[in-house]
PDB file of C-alpha atoms and ligand atoms in Angstrom:
ATOM      1  CA  MET A1159     111.387  64.978  52.630  1.00  0.00           C
ATOM      2  CA  ARG A1160     110.068  61.601  53.756  1.00  0.00           C
ATOM      3  CA  ILE A1161     108.590  61.317  57.238  1.00  0.00           C
ATOM      4  CA  ALA A1162     107.232  58.114  58.761  1.00  0.00           C
ATOM      5  CA  ILE A1163     104.676  58.380  61.548  1.00  0.00           C
ATOM      6  CA  ILE A1164     104.557  55.209  63.619  1.00  0.00           C
ATOM      7  CA  ASN A1165     102.049  54.593  66.399  1.00  0.00           C
ATOM      8  CA  GLY A1166     102.060  51.796  68.923  1.00  0.00           C
ATOM      9  CA  PRO A1167      99.504  49.987  71.068  1.00  0.00           C
ATOM     10  CA  ASN A1168      96.061  51.420  71.789  1.00  0.00           C
ATOM     11  CA  LEU A1169      96.691  54.552  69.758  1.00  0.00           C
ATOM     12  CA  ASN A1170      94.131  53.267  67.229  1.00  0.00           C
ATOM     13  CA  LEU A1171      91.575  53.983  69.981  1.00  0.00           C
ATOM     14  CA  VAL A1172      92.455  57.648  70.486  1.00  0.00           C
ATOM     15  CA  GLY A1173      89.192  59.588  70.361  1.00  0.00           C
ATOM     16  CA  ARG A1174      87.357  56.834  72.241  1.00  0.00           C
ATOM     17  CA  ARG A1175      90.045  55.869  74.744  1.00  0.00           C
ATOM     18  CA  GLU A1176      90.211  57.891  78.016  1.00  0.00           C
ATOM     19  CA  PRO A1177      89.117  61.136  76.278  1.00  0.00           C
ATOM     20  CA  ASP A1178      89.898  63.166  79.395  1.00  0.00           C
ATOM     21  CA  ILE A1179      93.566  62.312  78.772  1.00  0.00           C
ATOM     22  CA  TYR A1180      93.801  61.798  75.003  1.00  0.00           C
ATOM     23  CA  GLY A1181      90.966  63.994  73.698  1.00  0.00           C
ATOM     24  CA  HIS A1182      87.891  63.316  71.587  1.00  0.00           C
ATOM     25  CA  GLU A1183      89.401  63.450  68.108  1.00  0.00           C
ATOM     26  CA  SER A1184      90.486  60.205  66.458  1.00  0.00           C
ATOM     27  CA  LEU A1185      94.174  59.979  65.647  1.00  0.00           C
ATOM     28  CA  ASP A1186      93.360  58.791  62.122  1.00  0.00           C
ATOM     29  CA  ALA A1187      91.291  61.931  61.439  1.00  0.00           C
ATOM     30  CA  TYR A1188      93.930  64.184  62.972  1.00  0.00           C
ATOM     31  CA  LEU A1189      96.823  62.605  61.032  1.00  0.00           C
ATOM     32  CA  GLU A1190      94.829  62.789  57.802  1.00  0.00           C
ATOM     33  CA  ARG A1191      94.491  66.562  58.273  1.00  0.00           C
ATOM     34  CA  LEU A1192      98.092  66.950  59.421  1.00  0.00           C
ATOM     35  CA  THR A1193      99.596  65.112  56.470  1.00  0.00           C
ATOM     36  CA  GLN A1194      97.440  67.017  53.975  1.00  0.00           C
ATOM     37  CA  ALA A1195      98.731  70.302  55.407  1.00  0.00           C
ATOM     38  CA  TYR A1196     102.311  69.449  54.322  1.00  0.00           C
ATOM     39  CA  ALA A1197     102.047  69.118  50.560  1.00  0.00           C
ATOM     40  CA  ASP A1198     105.820  68.790  50.086  1.00  0.00           C
ATOM     41  CA  VAL A1199     106.293  65.980  52.591  1.00  0.00           C
ATOM     42  CA  ASP A1200     105.936  62.337  51.654  1.00  0.00           C
ATOM     43  CA  PHE A1201     104.361  60.680  54.716  1.00  0.00           C
ATOM     44  CA  THR A1202     103.858  57.053  55.626  1.00  0.00           C
ATOM     45  CA  LEU A1203     101.451  56.207  58.454  1.00  0.00           C
ATOM     46  CA  TYR A1204     101.632  52.988  60.445  1.00  0.00           C
ATOM     47  CA  GLN A1205      99.975  51.711  63.615  1.00  0.00           C
ATOM     48  CA  SER A1206     100.303  48.377  65.358  1.00  0.00           C
ATOM     49  CA  ASN A1207      99.477  46.926  68.737  1.00  0.00           C
ATOM     50  CA  HIS A1208     102.381  44.477  68.419  1.00  0.00           C
ATOM     51  CA  GLU A1209     105.957  45.178  69.492  1.00  0.00           C
ATOM     52  CA  GLY A1210     107.631  43.064  66.788  1.00  0.00           C
ATOM     53  CA  ASP A1211     105.539  44.682  64.053  1.00  0.00           C
ATOM     54  CA  LEU A1212     106.642  48.122  65.239  1.00  0.00           C
ATOM     55  CA  ILE A1213     110.267  46.964  65.061  1.00  0.00           C
ATOM     56  CA  ASP A1214     109.698  45.596  61.547  1.00  0.00           C
ATOM     57  CA  GLU A1215     108.274  48.955  60.459  1.00  0.00           C
ATOM     58  CA  LEU A1216     111.155  50.897  62.055  1.00  0.00           C
ATOM     59  CA  GLN A1217     113.600  48.674  60.155  1.00  0.00           C
ATOM     60  CA  ARG A1218     111.589  48.976  56.923  1.00  0.00           C
ATOM     61  CA  VAL A1219     111.494  52.796  56.838  1.00  0.00           C
ATOM     62  CA  GLY A1220     114.473  53.592  59.040  1.00  0.00           C
ATOM     63  CA  PHE A1221     117.192  53.687  56.385  1.00  0.00           C
ATOM     64  CA  ASP A1222     115.244  55.682  53.782  1.00  0.00           C
ATOM     65  CA  ALA A1223     113.077  58.121  55.726  1.00  0.00           C
ATOM     66  CA  ASP A1224     114.445  61.550  56.591  1.00  0.00           C
ATOM     67  CA  GLY A1225     112.760  61.347  59.966  1.00  0.00           C
ATOM     68  CA  ILE A1226     110.430  59.260  62.077  1.00  0.00           C
ATOM     69  CA  VAL A1227     107.726  60.406  64.487  1.00  0.00           C
ATOM     70  CA  LEU A1228     107.229  57.573  66.966  1.00  0.00           C
ATOM     71  CA  ASN A1229     104.575  57.254  69.625  1.00  0.00           C
ATOM     72  CA  ALA A1230     105.437  53.851  71.038  1.00  0.00           C
ATOM     73  CA  GLY A1231     102.578  54.042  73.570  1.00  0.00           C
ATOM     74  CA  ALA A1232     103.175  51.864  76.608  1.00  0.00           C
ATOM     75  CA  TYR A1233     106.135  50.135  74.903  1.00  0.00           C
ATOM     76  CA  THR A1234     107.952  53.416  75.545  1.00  0.00           C
ATOM     77  CA  HIS A1235     108.230  52.385  79.155  1.00  0.00           C
ATOM     78  CA  THR A1236     109.260  48.763  78.632  1.00  0.00           C
ATOM     79  CA  SER A1237     110.848  48.032  75.283  1.00  0.00           C
ATOM     80  CA  ILE A1238     114.601  47.666  75.048  1.00  0.00           C
ATOM     81  CA  ALA A1239     113.949  45.954  71.700  1.00  0.00           C
ATOM     82  CA  ILE A1240     112.361  49.103  70.240  1.00  0.00           C
ATOM     83  CA  ALA A1241     115.227  51.190  71.667  1.00  0.00           C
ATOM     84  CA  ASP A1242     117.708  48.857  69.945  1.00  0.00           C
ATOM     85  CA  ALA A1243     115.794  49.183  66.651  1.00  0.00           C
ATOM     86  CA  ILE A1244     115.920  52.988  66.903  1.00  0.00           C
ATOM     87  CA  ARG A1245     119.679  52.815  67.504  1.00  0.00           C
ATOM     88  CA  ALA A1246     120.104  50.432  64.567  1.00  0.00           C
ATOM     89  CA  ILE A1247     118.518  52.690  61.935  1.00  0.00           C
ATOM     90  CA  THR A1248     119.840  55.914  60.436  1.00  0.00           C
ATOM     91  CA  ALA A1249     116.739  58.161  60.448  1.00  0.00           C
ATOM     92  CA  PRO A1250     116.357  60.528  63.417  1.00  0.00           C
ATOM     93  CA  VAL A1251     113.437  59.493  65.605  1.00  0.00           C
ATOM     94  CA  VAL A1252     111.276  61.900  67.612  1.00  0.00           C
ATOM     95  CA  GLU A1253     109.647  60.320  70.667  1.00  0.00           C
ATOM     96  CA  VAL A1254     106.112  61.698  70.839  1.00  0.00           C
ATOM     97  CA  HIS A1255     103.362  61.499  73.441  1.00  0.00           C
ATOM     98  CA  ILE A1256      99.919  63.034  73.423  1.00  0.00           C
ATOM     99  CA  SER A1257      99.826  63.336  77.193  1.00  0.00           C
ATOM    100  CA  ASP A1258     102.415  64.861  79.486  1.00  0.00           C
ATOM    101  CA  VAL A1259     104.017  61.598  80.542  1.00  0.00           C
ATOM    102  CA  MET A1260     106.393  63.383  82.908  1.00  0.00           C
ATOM    103  CA  SER A1261     103.510  64.538  85.102  1.00  0.00           C
ATOM    104  CA  ARG A1262     101.603  61.223  85.143  1.00  0.00           C
ATOM    105  CA  GLU A1263     102.231  57.955  87.013  1.00  0.00           C
ATOM    106  CA  PRO A1264     105.877  57.316  87.971  1.00  0.00           C
ATOM    107  CA  TYR A1265     106.146  54.341  85.586  1.00  0.00           C
ATOM    108  CA  ARG A1266     105.265  56.645  82.648  1.00  0.00           C
ATOM    109  CA  ARG A1267     108.167  58.951  83.498  1.00  0.00           C
ATOM    110  CA  VAL A1268     110.545  56.141  82.579  1.00  0.00           C
ATOM    111  CA  SER A1269     111.348  55.875  78.878  1.00  0.00           C
ATOM    112  CA  MET A1270     113.434  53.013  77.543  1.00  0.00           C
ATOM    113  CA  ILE A1271     113.646  54.752  74.162  1.00  0.00           C
ATOM    114  CA  ARG A1272     114.488  58.335  75.170  1.00  0.00           C
ATOM    115  CA  ASP A1273     118.267  58.053  74.898  1.00  0.00           C
ATOM    116  CA  ALA A1274     117.948  56.439  71.476  1.00  0.00           C
ATOM    117  CA  CYS A1275     115.731  59.238  70.135  1.00  0.00           C
ATOM    118  CA  ALA A1276     116.822  62.624  68.796  1.00  0.00           C
ATOM    119  CA  THR A1277     114.339  64.475  71.010  1.00  0.00           C
ATOM    120  CA  MET A1278     111.066  64.055  72.898  1.00  0.00           C
ATOM    121  CA  ILE A1279     107.863  66.050  72.479  1.00  0.00           C
ATOM    122  CA  ALA A1280     104.983  65.357  74.889  1.00  0.00           C
ATOM    123  CA  GLY A1281     101.973  66.924  76.501  1.00  0.00           C
ATOM    124  CA  TYR A1282     100.560  69.039  73.670  1.00  0.00           C
ATOM    125  CA  GLY A1283      97.671  66.721  72.876  1.00  0.00           C
ATOM    126  CA  LEU A1284      97.544  65.694  69.212  1.00  0.00           C
ATOM    127  CA  ASP A1285      99.518  68.848  68.387  1.00  0.00           C
ATOM    128  CA  SER A1286     102.566  66.941  69.689  1.00  0.00           C
ATOM    129  CA  TYR A1287     102.643  65.238  66.249  1.00  0.00           C
ATOM    130  CA  ARG A1288     102.685  68.546  64.350  1.00  0.00           C
ATOM    131  CA  ARG A1289     105.450  69.833  66.592  1.00  0.00           C
ATOM    132  CA  ALA A1290     107.450  66.666  65.918  1.00  0.00           C
ATOM    133  CA  VAL A1291     107.021  67.055  62.144  1.00  0.00           C
ATOM    134  CA  ASP A1292     108.123  70.701  62.365  1.00  0.00           C
ATOM    135  CA  TRP A1293     111.122  69.687  64.486  1.00  0.00           C
ATOM    136  CA  LEU A1294     112.195  67.203  61.804  1.00  0.00           C
ATOM    137  CA  LEU A1295     111.633  69.718  58.998  1.00  0.00           C
ATOM    138  CA  ALA A1296     113.897  72.201  60.796  1.00  0.00           C
ATOM    139  CA  LEU A1297     116.840  69.754  60.778  1.00  0.00           C
ATOM    140  CA  PRO A1298     119.665  70.732  58.446  1.00  0.00           C
ATOM    141  CA  ALA A1299     119.380  68.966  55.090  1.00  0.00           C
ATOM    142  CA  LYS A1300     121.555  65.875  54.631  1.00  0.00           C
ATOM    143  CA  SER A1301     124.476  66.441  52.288  1.00  0.00           C
TER     144      SER A1301
HETATM  145  C1  LIG B2314     101.156  57.789  75.402  1.00  0.00           C
HETATM  146  C2  LIG B2314     101.572  57.735  76.873  1.00  0.00           C
HETATM  147  C3  LIG B2314     101.843  56.313  77.298  1.00  0.00           C
HETATM  148  O1  LIG B2314     102.229  56.278  78.660  1.00  0.00           O
HETATM  149  C4  LIG B2314     100.613  55.467  77.118  1.00  0.00           C
HETATM  150  O2  LIG B2314     100.889  54.126  77.447  1.00  0.00           O
HETATM  151  C5  LIG B2314     100.026  55.574  75.762  1.00  0.00           C
HETATM  152  C6  LIG B2314      99.966  56.883  75.123  1.00  0.00           C
HETATM  153  C7  LIG B2314     100.762  59.225  74.967  1.00  0.00           C
HETATM  154  O3  LIG B2314     100.693  59.443  73.764  1.00  0.00           O
HETATM  155  O4  LIG B2314     100.487  60.080  75.812  1.00  0.00           O
HETATM  156  O5  LIG B2314      99.504  54.617  75.214  1.00  0.00           O
HETATM  157  O6  LIG B2314     102.252  57.393  74.604  1.00  0.00           O
END
């Protein structure tokens, strides 16, 4: 099983950024632990603050990975281009958010990518990533 975890803008600052919302643990440290806990899964980790780079990575992994965990950060709320990239690839994509976007500012309740994704998991803190990995692992195997 190959799972790509892709993080968008400002997620490199999790742990230092608004800790009341995103917590005190760095995402790098959390994802290091998470990926080590799944010995049978082949993970790739990618983070960028740039929309086009995120699209390049989705295209790069999107035809070979068995699943993608995507936290597009604020591009979630604006990017038709990322939504188009998700629709263009074959791997199922889980939209992930650390915070509960549906109970925050109205503009965060809008997701341009939601309809393109297989499901959405939000509001569990960093555990949202683990839940997304488990969701992908529970998918029926491709024949
Ligand atoms: C986020 C929620 C977004 O609204 C925000 O722009 C982020 C992080 C989350 O993980 O909760 O950067 O995607």
